[in-house]
């Protein structure tokens, strides 16, 4: 580009990368990168080839620009389903594909809900999902930290999303998340509860 101003306009419009400028200092680069960081923080769920990235966007609406990390689709499995029902769901997870406006949509994650309240059954189903899907990203759903902890032992290194954090279980869930480098999903009775838990 002919001038710094022209480059800055391209940068602001998202048509240029800051690394393209040979003259910017490391100090200025750090300040500019911080100021232009996406308002939606990126989060990685899962590990290896099955991982799913969400967030990290600089826009809120699809018409403004393409999404870098499109919304992920999860298929729900409950631990109180029969083994045959679970097998059928996982088969659908592996094969379901449909086209919409030129995009091929498919499930990206499996959401496992603890409906039984039994930590051993929950862990058993989590291990089965992990094995049968080739390590697909998972959402482990329970507000009981002990139930989630047992499942995390059954699928080590899988880095699932742990859902959900409440004001009652916040401290225990934070410890689980730190120990397993796992992202957390937060829920609450009001937006204020969700904001307070998220900030913590």
CSV table of C-alpha atoms in Angstrom, one decimal:
chain,number,residue,atom,x,y,z
A,1,UNK,CA,0.0,0.0,0.0
A,2,UNK,CA,1.3,3.5,-0.7
A,3,UNK,CA,1.0,5.0,2.8
A,4,UNK,CA,0.7,4.0,6.5
A,5,UNK,CA,-2.8,5.6,6.6
A,6,UNK,CA,-3.9,3.3,3.7
A,7,UNK,CA,-2.5,0.3,5.5
A,8,UNK,CA,-4.2,1.4,8.7
A,9,UNK,CA,-7.5,1.6,6.9
A,10,UNK,CA,-7.0,-1.9,5.5
A,11,UNK,CA,-6.1,-3.1,9.0
A,12,UNK,CA,-9.2,-1.6,10.5
A,13,UNK,CA,-11.4,-3.1,7.8
A,14,UNK,CA,-9.9,-6.6,8.4
A,15,UNK,CA,-8.3,-6.6,4.9
A,16,UNK,CA,-4.7,-6.7,6.2
A,17,UNK,CA,-2.8,-8.4,9.0
A,18,UNK,CA,-0.6,-6.4,11.4
A,19,UNK,CA,2.3,-8.7,10.8
A,20,UNK,CA,2.4,-7.4,7.2
A,21,UNK,CA,3.8,-4.1,8.3
A,22,UNK,CA,7.6,-4.2,8.4
A,23,UNK,CA,7.9,-0.9,10.4
A,24,UNK,CA,5.7,-1.6,13.4
A,25,UNK,CA,7.6,-1.9,16.7
A,26,UNK,CA,7.1,-4.9,19.1
A,27,UNK,CA,5.7,-2.5,21.7
A,28,UNK,CA,3.2,-1.0,19.2
A,29,UNK,CA,2.3,-4.4,17.9
A,30,UNK,CA,1.4,-5.6,21.4
A,31,UNK,CA,-0.8,-2.6,22.1
A,32,UNK,CA,-2.5,-2.9,18.7
A,33,UNK,CA,-3.1,-6.6,19.0
A,34,UNK,CA,-4.6,-6.2,22.5
A,35,UNK,CA,-6.9,-3.4,21.2
A,36,UNK,CA,-8.0,-5.4,18.2
A,37,UNK,CA,-8.6,-8.7,20.1
A,38,UNK,CA,-11.9,-10.4,19.3
A,39,UNK,CA,-14.7,-9.4,21.6
A,40,UNK,CA,-15.7,-13.0,21.8
A,41,UNK,CA,-13.0,-15.0,23.5
A,42,UNK,CA,-11.9,-18.2,21.7
A,43,UNK,CA,-12.5,-21.5,23.5
A,44,UNK,CA,-11.3,-25.0,22.5
A,45,UNK,CA,-13.3,-28.0,23.4
A,46,UNK,CA,-11.8,-31.5,23.0
A,47,UNK,CA,-8.4,-32.6,22.0
A,48,UNK,CA,-6.6,-33.9,18.9
A,49,UNK,CA,-8.5,-34.2,15.6
A,50,UNK,CA,-11.9,-34.1,17.4
A,51,UNK,CA,-11.4,-30.7,18.9
A,52,UNK,CA,-13.9,-27.9,18.3
A,53,UNK,CA,-13.1,-24.2,18.4
A,54,UNK,CA,-15.8,-21.6,19.2
A,55,UNK,CA,-15.7,-17.9,19.7
A,56,UNK,CA,-12.7,-15.8,18.6
A,57,UNK,CA,-14.9,-13.8,16.3
A,58,UNK,CA,-14.6,-10.1,15.5
A,59,UNK,CA,-18.2,-9.9,14.3
A,60,UNK,CA,-21.5,-10.9,15.8
A,61,UNK,CA,-23.5,-11.4,12.6
A,62,UNK,CA,-22.9,-13.7,9.8
A,63,UNK,CA,-23.7,-11.1,7.1
A,64,UNK,CA,-20.8,-8.9,8.2
A,65,UNK,CA,-18.1,-11.4,7.6
A,66,UNK,CA,-17.7,-15.2,7.5
A,67,UNK,CA,-17.4,-16.9,10.9
A,68,UNK,CA,-13.9,-18.1,11.7
A,69,UNK,CA,-15.3,-20.8,14.0
A,70,UNK,CA,-18.9,-21.6,13.1
A,71,UNK,CA,-21.3,-22.6,15.8
A,72,UNK,CA,-20.8,-26.2,16.8
A,73,UNK,CA,-23.7,-28.7,16.8
A,74,UNK,CA,-23.9,-31.2,19.6
A,75,UNK,CA,-25.9,-34.5,19.7
A,76,UNK,CA,-27.5,-35.3,23.1
A,77,UNK,CA,-27.0,-38.6,24.8
A,78,UNK,CA,-28.4,-39.3,28.3
A,79,UNK,CA,-26.7,-41.8,30.6
A,80,UNK,CA,-30.1,-43.3,31.5
A,81,UNK,CA,-30.6,-44.5,27.9
A,82,UNK,CA,-30.3,-48.2,27.2
A,83,UNK,CA,-27.0,-49.4,25.6
A,84,UNK,CA,-28.9,-50.0,22.3
A,85,UNK,CA,-30.3,-46.4,22.3
A,86,UNK,CA,-26.8,-45.1,22.9
A,87,UNK,CA,-25.4,-47.2,20.1
A,88,UNK,CA,-28.1,-45.8,17.8
A,89,UNK,CA,-27.3,-42.2,18.7
A,90,UNK,CA,-23.6,-42.7,18.2
A,91,UNK,CA,-24.2,-44.3,14.8
A,92,UNK,CA,-26.3,-41.2,13.9
A,93,UNK,CA,-23.5,-39.0,15.1
A,94,UNK,CA,-21.0,-40.7,12.8
A,95,UNK,CA,-23.3,-40.7,9.7
A,96,UNK,CA,-25.7,-37.7,9.9
A,97,UNK,CA,-25.0,-35.1,7.2
A,98,UNK,CA,-27.3,-32.6,5.5
A,99,UNK,CA,-26.8,-29.7,3.2
A,100,UNK,CA,-28.2,-26.2,3.9
A,101,UNK,CA,-27.4,-23.1,1.7
A,102,UNK,CA,-24.3,-24.8,0.3
A,103,UNK,CA,-22.9,-25.9,3.7
A,104,UNK,CA,-22.7,-29.5,4.8
A,105,UNK,CA,-23.9,-29.6,8.4
A,106,UNK,CA,-23.1,-32.4,10.8
A,107,UNK,CA,-22.8,-32.9,14.6
A,108,UNK,CA,-19.5,-31.8,15.9
A,109,UNK,CA,-19.8,-32.8,19.6
A,110,UNK,CA,-21.6,-35.2,21.8
A,111,UNK,CA,-23.4,-33.8,24.9
A,112,UNK,CA,-23.6,-36.3,27.6
A,113,UNK,CA,-26.3,-35.6,30.3
A,114,UNK,CA,-26.2,-37.2,33.7
A,115,UNK,CA,-29.8,-38.1,34.1
A,116,UNK,CA,-29.1,-41.1,36.4
A,117,UNK,CA,-27.0,-39.3,38.9
A,118,UNK,CA,-24.8,-42.4,39.0
A,119,UNK,CA,-21.1,-41.4,38.6
A,120,UNK,CA,-20.1,-44.9,37.5
A,121,UNK,CA,-22.7,-45.1,34.8
A,122,UNK,CA,-21.9,-41.6,33.6
A,123,UNK,CA,-18.2,-42.4,33.4
A,124,UNK,CA,-18.9,-45.7,31.6
A,125,UNK,CA,-21.0,-43.9,28.9
A,126,UNK,CA,-18.4,-41.1,28.6
A,127,UNK,CA,-15.7,-43.7,27.9
A,128,UNK,CA,-17.9,-45.4,25.4
A,129,UNK,CA,-18.7,-42.2,23.5
A,130,UNK,CA,-15.0,-41.3,23.5
A,131,UNK,CA,-14.0,-44.7,22.0
A,132,UNK,CA,-16.9,-45.1,19.6
A,133,UNK,CA,-16.6,-41.6,18.1
A,134,UNK,CA,-12.8,-41.6,17.8
A,135,UNK,CA,-12.3,-38.9,20.4
A,136,UNK,CA,-15.0,-36.4,19.4
A,137,UNK,CA,-15.4,-33.3,21.5
A,138,UNK,CA,-17.8,-33.8,24.4
A,139,UNK,CA,-19.9,-31.7,26.7
A,140,UNK,CA,-20.3,-33.4,30.1
A,141,UNK,CA,-23.5,-32.1,31.7
A,142,UNK,CA,-24.0,-32.3,35.5
A,143,UNK,CA,-24.1,-29.9,38.3
A,144,UNK,CA,-22.5,-32.5,40.6
A,145,UNK,CA,-18.7,-32.1,40.6
A,146,UNK,CA,-18.2,-35.7,41.8
A,147,UNK,CA,-20.1,-37.0,38.8
A,148,UNK,CA,-18.0,-34.9,36.4
A,149,UNK,CA,-14.8,-35.8,38.2
A,150,UNK,CA,-15.4,-39.6,37.7
A,151,UNK,CA,-16.1,-39.1,34.0
A,152,UNK,CA,-12.9,-37.0,33.6
A,153,UNK,CA,-11.0,-39.9,35.0
A,154,UNK,CA,-12.6,-42.2,32.4
A,155,UNK,CA,-11.6,-40.0,29.5
A,156,UNK,CA,-8.2,-38.5,30.5
A,157,UNK,CA,-6.8,-35.7,28.3
A,158,UNK,CA,-10.1,-35.3,26.4
A,159,UNK,CA,-10.7,-31.7,27.5
A,160,UNK,CA,-14.5,-31.7,27.5
A,161,UNK,CA,-16.7,-28.7,28.2
A,162,UNK,CA,-18.0,-29.0,31.8
A,163,UNK,CA,-21.6,-27.9,32.2
A,164,UNK,CA,-22.8,-26.4,34.3
A,165,UNK,CA,-21.4,-24.1,36.9
A,166,UNK,CA,-23.8,-22.6,39.4
A,167,UNK,CA,-23.3,-20.4,42.5
A,168,UNK,CA,-23.5,-23.5,44.7
A,169,UNK,CA,-20.8,-25.6,42.9
A,170,UNK,CA,-18.5,-22.8,41.6
A,171,UNK,CA,-15.4,-23.5,43.7
A,172,UNK,CA,-15.4,-27.3,43.1
A,173,UNK,CA,-16.0,-26.8,39.4
A,174,UNK,CA,-13.2,-24.3,39.1
A,175,UNK,CA,-10.8,-26.8,40.7
A,176,UNK,CA,-12.0,-29.5,38.2
A,177,UNK,CA,-11.5,-27.1,35.3
A,178,UNK,CA,-8.0,-26.1,36.4
A,179,UNK,CA,-6.9,-29.7,37.1
A,180,UNK,CA,-8.1,-30.9,33.6
A,181,UNK,CA,-7.6,-27.8,31.6
A,182,UNK,CA,-11.3,-27.9,30.7
A,183,UNK,CA,-13.6,-25.1,29.7
A,184,UNK,CA,-16.7,-24.4,31.7
A,185,UNK,CA,-20.3,-23.6,30.9
A,186,UNK,CA,-22.1,-21.3,33.3
A,187,UNK,CA,-25.8,-21.2,34.2
A,188,UNK,CA,-27.9,-19.2,36.7
A,189,UNK,CA,-31.3,-18.1,37.8
A,190,UNK,CA,-30.6,-14.6,36.5
A,191,UNK,CA,-28.1,-12.8,34.2
A,192,UNK,CA,-26.5,-11.3,37.2
A,193,UNK,CA,-25.7,-14.7,38.6
A,194,UNK,CA,-24.2,-15.8,35.3
A,195,UNK,CA,-22.1,-12.6,35.1
A,196,UNK,CA,-20.8,-13.0,38.6
A,197,UNK,CA,-19.9,-16.7,38.1
A,198,UNK,CA,-18.3,-15.9,34.7
A,199,UNK,CA,-16.1,-13.1,36.2
A,200,UNK,CA,-15.0,-15.4,39.0
